[in-house]
CSV table of C-alpha atoms in Angstrom, one decimal:
chain,number,residue,atom,x,y,z
A,21,MET,CA,0.0,-0.2,0.0
A,22,THR,CA,1.3,3.4,-1.0
A,23,ILE,CA,1.0,6.6,1.1
A,24,GLY,CA,-1.4,7.6,-1.5
A,25,ASP,CA,-3.6,4.2,-0.9
A,26,GLU,CA,-3.4,4.6,2.7
A,27,VAL,CA,-4.6,8.1,2.7
A,28,ALA,CA,-7.8,7.1,0.3
A,29,ALA,CA,-8.5,4.2,2.7
A,30,LEU,CA,-8.5,6.7,5.7
A,31,LYS,CA,-10.7,9.1,3.9
A,32,ARG,CA,-13.3,6.5,3.0
A,33,GLU,CA,-13.3,5.3,6.5
A,34,ARG,CA,-14.0,8.7,8.0
A,35,THR,CA,-16.7,9.6,5.2
A,36,LEU,CA,-18.5,6.2,6.3
A,37,ALA,CA,-18.2,7.1,9.9
A,38,ALA,CA,-19.6,10.6,9.4
A,39,ALA,CA,-22.3,9.6,7.3
A,40,THR,CA,-23.2,6.6,9.6
A,41,GLU,CA,-23.6,9.3,12.4
A,42,LEU,CA,-25.7,11.5,10.5
A,43,PHE,CA,-28.1,9.0,9.0
A,44,TYR,CA,-28.4,7.5,12.5
A,45,GLU,CA,-29.2,10.9,14.0
A,46,LYS,CA,-31.2,12.7,11.2
A,47,GLY,CA,-32.3,9.8,8.9
A,48,TYR,CA,-31.2,9.0,5.4
A,49,THR,CA,-33.7,11.2,3.8
A,50,ASN,CA,-33.1,14.2,5.9
A,51,THR,CA,-29.2,14.1,5.5
A,52,THR,CA,-27.6,15.7,2.3
A,53,LEU,CA,-24.2,15.0,1.0
A,54,ASP,CA,-23.5,18.4,1.9
A,55,ASP,CA,-24.1,17.8,5.4
A,56,VAL,CA,-21.5,14.8,5.4
A,57,ALA,CA,-19.1,16.8,3.6
A,58,GLU,CA,-19.5,19.8,5.9
A,59,ARG,CA,-18.9,17.4,9.1
A,60,LEU,CA,-15.8,16.1,7.5
A,61,GLY,CA,-14.4,19.2,6.3
A,62,VAL,CA,-14.2,18.1,2.8
A,63,THR,CA,-16.0,18.8,-0.4
A,64,LYS,CA,-19.1,16.8,-2.0
A,65,PRO,CA,-16.9,16.1,-5.1
A,66,PHE,CA,-14.8,14.1,-2.9
A,67,ILE,CA,-17.5,12.2,-1.6
A,68,TYR,CA,-19.1,11.6,-5.2
A,69,LYS,CA,-15.6,10.5,-6.3
A,70,ASN,CA,-15.2,7.9,-3.4
A,71,PHE,CA,-18.7,6.7,-3.3
A,72,GLY,CA,-20.4,7.7,-6.5
A,73,SER,CA,-23.7,8.7,-4.9
A,74,LYS,CA,-25.6,8.8,-1.5
A,75,HIS,CA,-27.4,5.6,-2.5
A,76,MET,CA,-24.0,3.8,-2.7
A,77,LEU,CA,-23.0,5.3,0.7
A,78,LEU,CA,-26.2,4.0,2.3
A,79,ALA,CA,-25.5,0.5,0.8
A,80,GLU,CA,-22.2,0.4,2.0
A,81,ILE,CA,-23.2,1.5,5.6
A,82,CYS,CA,-26.0,-1.1,5.5
A,83,ALA,CA,-23.4,-4.0,4.6
A,84,SER,CA,-21.2,-3.1,7.3
A,85,GLY,CA,-22.7,-5.0,10.1
A,86,VAL,CA,-23.4,-8.1,8.5
A,87,GLN,CA,-19.8,-8.2,6.6
A,88,ALA,CA,-18.1,-7.6,10.4
A,89,ALA,CA,-20.3,-10.6,11.6
A,90,GLN,CA,-19.3,-12.7,8.6
A,91,ALA,CA,-15.6,-11.7,9.1
A,92,GLU,CA,-15.9,-13.1,12.7
A,93,ILE,CA,-17.3,-16.3,11.8
A,94,ASP,CA,-15.0,-16.8,9.0
A,95,ALA,CA,-12.0,-16.1,11.2
A,96,ALA,CA,-13.3,-18.5,13.8
A,97,ILE,CA,-13.9,-21.2,11.3
A,98,ALA,CA,-10.4,-20.7,9.9
A,99,LEU,CA,-8.9,-21.5,13.2
A,100,GLY,CA,-9.8,-25.1,12.0
A,101,LYS,CA,-11.0,-26.1,15.6
A,102,GLY,CA,-14.1,-28.3,16.2
A,103,PRO,CA,-17.6,-26.7,16.0
A,104,GLY,CA,-17.9,-26.3,19.9
A,105,GLU,CA,-14.6,-24.3,20.2
A,106,THR,CA,-15.5,-22.4,16.8
A,107,LEU,CA,-18.6,-21.2,18.6
A,108,SER,CA,-16.8,-20.5,21.8
A,109,VAL,CA,-14.5,-18.2,19.7
A,110,PHE,CA,-16.9,-16.7,17.7
A,111,VAL,CA,-19.8,-15.5,19.9
A,112,PRO,CA,-18.1,-13.0,22.0
A,113,ARG,CA,-16.3,-11.6,18.9
A,114,TYR,CA,-19.7,-11.4,17.2
A,115,VAL,CA,-21.2,-9.6,20.3
A,116,GLU,CA,-18.5,-7.1,20.1
A,117,ALA,CA,-18.8,-6.6,16.2
A,118,ILE,CA,-22.4,-5.8,16.8
A,119,ILE,CA,-21.9,-3.4,19.4
A,120,THR,CA,-19.2,-1.6,17.3
A,121,THR,CA,-21.4,-1.5,14.3
A,122,ARG,CA,-24.9,-1.0,15.9
A,123,LYS,CA,-25.6,2.3,14.3
A,124,ALA,CA,-25.1,1.1,10.8
A,125,ILE,CA,-27.3,-1.9,11.7
A,126,ALA,CA,-30.0,0.2,12.8
A,127,ILE,CA,-29.7,2.1,9.6
A,128,ASN,CA,-29.9,-0.9,7.6
A,129,ILE,CA,-33.2,-2.0,9.5
A,130,ARG,CA,-34.6,1.6,9.3
A,131,GLU,CA,-33.6,2.6,5.7
A,132,GLU,CA,-34.3,-0.5,3.9
A,133,LYS,CA,-37.0,1.1,1.6
A,134,ASN,CA,-34.4,3.8,0.7
A,135,LEU,CA,-32.0,1.2,-0.8
A,136,LEU,CA,-31.8,0.6,-4.4
A,137,PRO,CA,-33.5,-2.8,-5.4
A,138,ALA,CA,-30.3,-4.3,-6.4
A,139,ASP,CA,-28.3,-3.3,-3.3
A,140,ALA,CA,-31.3,-4.7,-1.1
A,141,VAL,CA,-31.0,-8.1,-2.9
A,142,THR,CA,-27.2,-8.0,-2.4
A,143,LEU,CA,-27.7,-7.4,1.4
A,144,ALA,CA,-30.4,-10.0,1.8
A,145,ARG,CA,-27.8,-12.4,0.3
A,146,LEU,CA,-25.2,-11.4,2.8
A,147,ARG,CA,-27.5,-11.9,5.7
A,148,HIS,CA,-28.6,-15.3,4.4
A,149,LYS,CA,-25.0,-16.3,3.9
A,150,PHE,CA,-24.1,-15.3,7.4
A,151,VAL,CA,-27.0,-17.1,9.2
A,152,ALA,CA,-26.1,-20.2,7.0
A,153,SER,CA,-22.7,-20.1,8.3
A,154,VAL,CA,-23.7,-20.3,11.8
A,155,GLU,CA,-26.3,-22.9,11.1
A,156,ASP,CA,-23.4,-25.1,9.5
A,157,VAL,CA,-21.2,-24.8,12.5
A,158,LEU,CA,-24.2,-25.8,14.7
A,159,ARG,CA,-25.2,-28.5,12.2
A,160,ARG,CA,-21.6,-29.9,12.3
A,161,GLY,CA,-21.5,-29.8,16.2
A,162,ARG,CA,-24.8,-31.8,16.5
A,163,ASP,CA,-23.7,-34.2,13.9
A,164,ASN,CA,-20.3,-35.0,15.9
A,165,GLY,CA,-22.2,-34.8,19.1
A,166,GLU,CA,-20.2,-31.8,20.3
A,167,ILE,CA,-23.3,-29.4,20.5
A,168,GLU,CA,-26.9,-30.5,21.6
A,169,VAL,CA,-29.1,-28.5,19.1
A,170,THR,CA,-32.4,-29.9,17.8
A,171,ASP,CA,-33.1,-27.4,15.1
A,172,PRO,CA,-29.7,-25.8,13.8
A,173,ARG,CA,-31.6,-23.4,11.6
A,174,ILE,CA,-33.9,-22.0,14.3
A,175,SER,CA,-31.1,-21.9,16.6
A,176,ALA,CA,-29.1,-20.0,14.5
A,177,PHE,CA,-31.9,-17.2,14.1
A,178,ALA,CA,-32.2,-17.4,17.9
A,179,ILE,CA,-28.5,-16.7,18.2
A,180,VAL,CA,-28.5,-13.8,15.5
A,181,GLY,CA,-31.6,-12.3,17.2
A,182,ALA,CA,-30.5,-12.3,20.8
A,183,VAL,CA,-27.2,-10.7,19.7
A,184,SER,CA,-28.5,-8.2,17.0
A,185,TRP,CA,-31.0,-7.1,19.3
A,186,LEU,CA,-28.1,-5.3,21.3
A,187,THR,CA,-28.7,-2.7,18.5
A,188,PHE,CA,-31.8,-1.5,20.2
A,189,TRP,CA,-30.8,-1.5,24.0
A,190,TYR,CA,-27.1,-1.4,24.4
A,191,ASN,CA,-26.1,1.9,25.8
A,192,PRO,CA,-22.3,2.9,25.9
A,193,GLU,CA,-23.3,5.3,28.7
A,194,GLY,CA,-24.9,2.6,30.6
A,195,PRO,CA,-23.5,0.7,33.6
A,196,LEU,CA,-21.8,-2.3,31.6
A,197,ALA,CA,-18.8,-1.8,29.3
A,198,ALA,CA,-19.0,-3.1,25.7
A,199,THR,CA,-16.6,-6.1,26.8
A,200,GLU,CA,-18.7,-6.8,30.1
A,201,VAL,CA,-22.0,-7.0,27.9
A,202,ALA,CA,-19.8,-9.1,25.2
A,203,GLU,CA,-18.8,-11.7,28.1
A,204,ARG,CA,-22.4,-11.8,29.7
A,205,MET,CA,-24.4,-12.0,26.5
A,206,SER,CA,-21.7,-14.7,25.3
A,207,ALA,CA,-22.4,-16.7,28.4
A,208,VAL,CA,-26.2,-16.7,27.8
A,209,VAL,CA,-25.7,-17.6,24.2
A,210,LEU,CA,-23.5,-20.4,24.5
A,211,ASN,CA,-25.7,-21.6,27.3
A,212,LEU,CA,-28.3,-21.9,24.7
A,213,LEU,CA,-26.3,-24.5,23.0
A,214,GLU,CA,-25.4,-26.8,26.0
A,215,THR,CA,-22.0,-27.6,24.4
A,216,VAL,CA,-21.1,-30.8,25.4
A,217,GLN,CA,-17.7,-30.9,27.3
A,218,PRO,CA,-15.1,-33.2,26.1
A,219,ASP,CA,-14.7,-34.8,29.5
A,220,THR,CA,-18.5,-35.3,29.7
A,221,LEU,CA,-18.4,-37.3,26.3
A,222,GLN,CA,-15.4,-39.5,27.7
A,223,ILE,CA,-17.8,-40.3,30.8
A,224,ASP,CA,-20.6,-41.2,28.5
A,225,ALA,CA,-18.5,-43.2,26.1
B,2,MET,CA,-71.2,-3.3,25.2
B,3,THR,CA,-73.8,-1.7,23.0
B,4,ILE,CA,-73.8,-2.6,19.1
B,5,GLY,CA,-72.8,1.0,18.6
B,6,ASP,CA,-69.6,0.4,20.8
B,7,GLU,CA,-69.0,-2.9,19.0
B,8,VAL,CA,-69.2,-1.1,15.6
B,9,ALA,CA,-66.9,1.3,16.9
B,10,ALA,CA,-64.4,-0.9,18.1
B,11,LEU,CA,-64.4,-3.0,14.9
B,12,LYS,CA,-63.8,0.4,12.8
B,13,ARG,CA,-60.8,1.2,14.9
B,14,GLU,CA,-59.4,-2.4,14.6
B,15,ARG,CA,-59.8,-2.2,10.8
B,16,THR,CA,-58.3,1.1,10.6
B,17,LEU,CA,-55.4,0.1,12.7
B,18,ALA,CA,-54.9,-3.1,10.4
B,19,ALA,CA,-55.3,-0.8,7.1
B,20,ALA,CA,-52.8,1.6,8.4
B,21,THR,CA,-50.2,-1.1,9.5
B,22,GLU,CA,-50.2,-2.6,6.1
B,23,LEU,CA,-49.8,0.9,4.2
B,24,PHE,CA,-47.0,2.1,6.9
B,25,TYR,CA,-45.2,-1.3,6.5
B,26,GLU,CA,-45.3,-1.4,2.8
B,27,LYS,CA,-45.0,2.2,1.8
B,28,GLY,CA,-43.4,3.8,5.0
B,29,TYR,CA,-45.3,6.3,7.5
B,30,THR,CA,-44.0,9.4,5.5
B,31,ASN,CA,-45.1,8.1,2.1
B,32,THR,CA,-48.8,7.2,3.3
B,33,THR,CA,-51.5,9.7,3.7
B,34,LEU,CA,-54.6,9.3,5.9
B,35,ASP,CA,-56.2,9.6,2.5
B,36,ASP,CA,-54.7,6.3,1.6
B,37,VAL,CA,-55.9,4.7,4.5
B,38,ALA,CA,-59.4,6.0,4.2
B,39,GLU,CA,-59.2,4.8,0.6
B,40,ARG,CA,-58.0,1.4,1.5
B,41,LEU,CA,-60.9,1.1,4.1
B,42,GLY,CA,-63.6,2.6,2.3
B,43,VAL,CA,-64.2,5.3,4.8
B,44,THR,CA,-63.7,9.0,5.1
B,45,LYS,CA,-60.9,10.9,6.3
B,46,PRO,CA,-62.9,12.3,9.1
B,47,PHE,CA,-63.9,9.1,10.3
B,48,ILE,CA,-60.2,8.5,10.9
B,49,TYR,CA,-59.5,11.9,12.7
B,50,LYS,CA,-62.7,11.4,14.7
B,51,ASN,CA,-61.3,8.0,15.9
B,52,PHE,CA,-57.4,8.5,16.0
B,53,GLY,CA,-57.0,12.3,16.1
B,54,SER,CA,-54.1,12.4,13.8
B,55,LYS,CA,-51.7,10.5,11.7
B,56,HIS,CA,-49.1,10.8,14.8
B,57,MET,CA,-51.7,9.1,17.1
B,58,LEU,CA,-52.2,6.4,14.5
B,59,LEU,CA,-48.7,5.6,14.6
B,60,ALA,CA,-48.0,5.9,18.1
B,61,GLU,CA,-51.0,3.2,18.6
B,62,ILE,CA,-49.6,0.7,16.1
B,63,CYS,CA,-46.1,1.1,17.5
B,64,ALA,CA,-47.3,0.1,20.9
B,65,SER,CA,-49.4,-2.8,19.7
B,66,GLY,CA,-46.3,-5.2,19.5
B,67,VAL,CA,-45.1,-4.5,23.1
B,68,GLN,CA,-48.6,-4.5,24.5
B,69,ALA,CA,-49.2,-7.9,23.1
B,70,ALA,CA,-46.2,-9.2,24.7
B,71,GLN,CA,-46.9,-7.6,28.0
B,72,ALA,CA,-50.4,-9.1,27.8
B,73,GLU,CA,-48.7,-12.6,27.4
B,74,ILE,CA,-46.5,-12.3,30.2
B,75,ASP,CA,-49.4,-11.0,32.5
B,76,ALA,CA,-51.5,-13.8,31.5
B,77,ALA,CA,-48.6,-16.3,32.4
B,78,ILE,CA,-47.9,-14.9,35.8
B,79,ALA,CA,-51.8,-14.6,36.5
B,80,LEU,CA,-51.7,-18.4,36.5
B,81,GLY,CA,-50.0,-18.1,39.8
B,82,LYS,CA,-47.6,-21.0,38.7
B,83,GLY,CA,-43.9,-21.0,39.7
B,84,PRO,CA,-41.2,-19.1,37.5
B,85,GLY,CA,-40.2,-22.3,35.5
B,86,GLU,CA,-44.0,-23.1,34.4
B,87,THR,CA,-44.7,-19.5,34.1
B,88,LEU,CA,-42.0,-19.3,31.4
B,89,SER,CA,-43.0,-22.6,29.5
B,90,VAL,CA,-46.6,-21.1,29.1
B,91,PHE,CA,-45.4,-17.6,28.3
B,92,VAL,CA,-42.5,-18.2,25.7
B,93,PRO,CA,-44.7,-19.9,23.1
B,94,ARG,CA,-47.5,-17.6,23.3
B,95,TYR,CA,-45.0,-14.6,23.1
B,96,VAL,CA,-43.5,-16.2,19.9
B,97,GLU,CA,-47.0,-16.3,18.4
B,98,ALA,CA,-47.6,-12.5,19.4
B,99,ILE,CA,-44.7,-11.3,17.9
B,100,ILE,CA,-45.6,-13.2,14.8
B,101,THR,CA,-49.1,-11.7,14.7
B,102,THR,CA,-47.7,-8.1,15.5
B,103,ARG,CA,-44.5,-8.4,13.5
B,104,LYS,CA,-45.4,-5.6,11.0
B,105,ALA,CA,-46.1,-3.3,13.8
B,106,ILE,CA,-42.8,-4.0,15.4
B,107,ALA,CA,-41.0,-3.6,12.2
B,108,ILE,CA,-42.7,-0.1,11.9
B,109,ASN,CA,-42.0,0.8,15.5
B,110,ILE,CA,-38.4,0.2,14.6
B,111,ARG,CA,-38.2,2.0,11.3
B,112,GLU,CA,-40.7,5.1,12.1
B,113,GLU,CA,-39.1,5.8,15.6
B,114,LYS,CA,-37.9,9.2,14.3
B,115,ASN,CA,-41.5,10.0,13.3
B,116,LEU,CA,-42.9,9.5,16.6
B,117,LEU,CA,-43.7,12.6,18.7
B,118,PRO,CA,-41.2,12.8,21.5
B,119,ALA,CA,-44.0,12.2,24.3
B,120,ASP,CA,-45.2,9.0,22.5
B,121,ALA,CA,-41.5,7.9,22.2
B,122,VAL,CA,-41.0,8.3,25.7
B,123,THR,CA,-44.3,6.3,26.5
B,124,LEU,CA,-43.2,3.4,24.2
B,125,ALA,CA,-39.6,3.1,25.7
B,126,ARG,CA,-41.4,2.9,29.1
B,127,LEU,CA,-43.6,0.1,27.8
B,128,ARG,CA,-40.7,-1.7,26.5
B,129,HIS,CA,-38.7,-1.3,29.5
B,130,LYS,CA,-41.6,-2.7,31.6
B,131,PHE,CA,-41.9,-5.6,29.5
B,132,VAL,CA,-38.2,-6.6,29.8
B,133,ALA,CA,-38.3,-5.8,33.5
B,134,SER,CA,-41.3,-8.4,33.7
B,135,VAL,CA,-39.5,-11.2,31.9
B,136,GLU,CA,-36.3,-10.4,34.2
B,137,ASP,CA,-38.4,-10.7,37.2
B,138,VAL,CA,-39.6,-14.0,36.5
B,139,LEU,CA,-36.0,-15.2,35.6
B,140,ARG,CA,-34.7,-13.6,38.9
B,141,ARG,CA,-37.6,-15.3,41.0
B,142,GLY,CA,-36.8,-18.9,39.0
B,143,ARG,CA,-32.8,-18.4,39.8
B,144,ASP,CA,-33.7,-17.6,43.6
B,145,ASN,CA,-36.0,-20.4,44.1
B,146,GLY,CA,-33.6,-22.8,42.1
B,147,GLU,CA,-36.2,-23.4,39.2
B,148,ILE,CA,-34.1,-21.8,36.4
B,149,GLU,CA,-30.5,-21.9,35.9
B,150,VAL,CA,-29.5,-18.4,35.2
B,151,THR,CA,-26.5,-16.3,35.9
B,152,ASP,CA,-27.5,-12.9,34.7
B,153,PRO,CA,-31.5,-12.4,34.5
B,154,ARG,CA,-31.2,-9.0,33.0
B,155,ILE,CA,-29.0,-10.1,29.9
B,156,SER,CA,-30.8,-13.3,29.7
B,157,ALA,CA,-34.1,-11.4,29.4
B,158,PHE,CA,-32.7,-9.2,26.6
B,159,ALA,CA,-31.5,-12.5,24.8
B,160,ILE,CA,-35.0,-14.0,25.0
B,161,VAL,CA,-36.5,-10.7,23.9
B,162,GLY,CA,-34.0,-10.5,20.9
B,163,ALA,CA,-34.2,-14.1,19.7
B,164,VAL,CA,-37.9,-13.8,19.6
B,165,SER,CA,-38.2,-10.2,18.2
B,166,TRP,CA,-35.9,-10.9,15.5
B,167,LEU,CA,-38.5,-13.1,13.9
B,168,THR,CA,-39.8,-9.7,12.7
B,169,PHE,CA,-37.2,-9.7,10.0
B,170,TRP,CA,-36.8,-13.1,8.9
B,171,TYR,CA,-40.3,-14.9,9.6
B,172,ASN,CA,-42.1,-15.5,6.3
B,173,PRO,CA,-45.6,-16.5,6.1
B,174,GLU,CA,-45.2,-18.1,2.8
B,175,GLY,CA,-42.0,-20.0,4.1
B,176,PRO,CA,-42.0,-23.7,4.8
B,177,LEU,CA,-42.8,-23.4,8.4
B,178,ALA,CA,-46.4,-22.6,9.7
B,179,ALA,CA,-46.4,-19.8,12.5
B,180,THR,CA,-47.3,-22.6,15.1
B,181,GLU,CA,-44.3,-24.9,14.1
B,182,VAL,CA,-41.9,-21.7,14.4
B,183,ALA,CA,-43.5,-20.9,17.7
B,184,GLU,CA,-43.1,-24.5,19.0
B,185,ARG,CA,-39.5,-24.7,17.5
B,186,MET,CA,-38.3,-21.2,18.7
B,187,SER,CA,-39.6,-21.8,22.1
B,188,ALA,CA,-37.8,-25.0,22.5
B,189,VAL,CA,-34.5,-23.1,21.6
B,190,VAL,CA,-35.4,-20.3,23.9
B,191,LEU,CA,-36.5,-22.4,26.9
B,192,ASN,CA,-33.3,-24.4,26.4
B,193,LEU,CA,-31.4,-21.4,27.0
B,194,LEU,CA,-32.6,-21.1,30.5
B,195,GLU,CA,-31.7,-24.8,31.6
B,196,THR,CA,-34.9,-25.1,33.5
B,197,VAL,CA,-34.2,-27.5,36.3
B,198,GLN,CA,-36.9,-30.3,36.1
B,199,PRO,CA,-38.6,-31.1,39.5
B,200,ASP,CA,-37.3,-34.7,39.5
B,201,THR,CA,-33.7,-33.5,39.0
B,202,LEU,CA,-33.9,-31.3,42.0
B,203,GLN,CA,-35.1,-34.3,44.1
B,204,ILE,CA,-32.3,-36.4,42.9
B,205,ASP,CA,-30.0,-33.5,43.9
B,206,ALA,CA,-31.6,-33.3,47.4
């Protein structure tokens, strides 16, 4: 990466962050690209050059939550451990990813009608792929006896829901820090799966 | 109830149903009271007489999901059973209530910025009261040893999230009927709580 590339990446990142704040606070329709440019101290042509249009900016923001979640499950799977351990690694990281991207997720839900149809289809595919990834780990865990789960699909939706709902109640000014919420929510969610401990397996065998 | 009262109640119910469909499909801002009146075959003054304003109609729709959920936990508590049984009764009914009111819940989330500030405060109180009711049952279950739960508050949020997320994925045209989804999701959610069975308690004692 050249310095020029790094600067471009930094500018994109800052633009996304500023637009996320504005869309979250004022709504997509009430926010102009001039508002975003003003908050960043850049020009509107800069934003057009980097994102093409307000619609493309929205599509990118809406995708960021599910992309962060997918990155966490991919990373956990890439460790090459069994399904039980994969989940134990994934869930706390997933909770933190949702806390970090919660404003983008809220925008995704609120502004779905403002997405271009093609962007809405792409997003639905990303969400579907993510739930399928979680479901697949659960299914493998059920098949090799590591995870006690009757319905991997509904369980995957339950996990995604329990964690994603943080978007609507997590308060960074509340009594619990993000890492504490991540720890406690992970304990609750992993409890849902009744991961069978290896030594329990030995006793049963 | 006189026939007049019954007719008025029916008309209110139909108005809410028509407005829910329109706000869900077109969004609150893009829906006029004329659209609602047209779909119902009534006059706009009829709607004003029954709901006062478009804002009041929105507030009532937004409250309907959490009110249905509160009614189910209140009904389950009113049976006067222990916390474990209270939850077993509540969860499947709660899932069905969320499936029934899912469009109103989606409207609540999407249109929060269009609520009058006083209505937003009222709704936040209703949501808070509902989560506190679930938390209270979990806490009592933990205290009397019927439910194994470490953090009743985070667990209450996990249950509410797992179930409420149905709003975004449940498809009435999908392969699973509402009662089947309710049954499977209830099994997953109740599993989360590791309800201690009475006979297990006896063995331990």
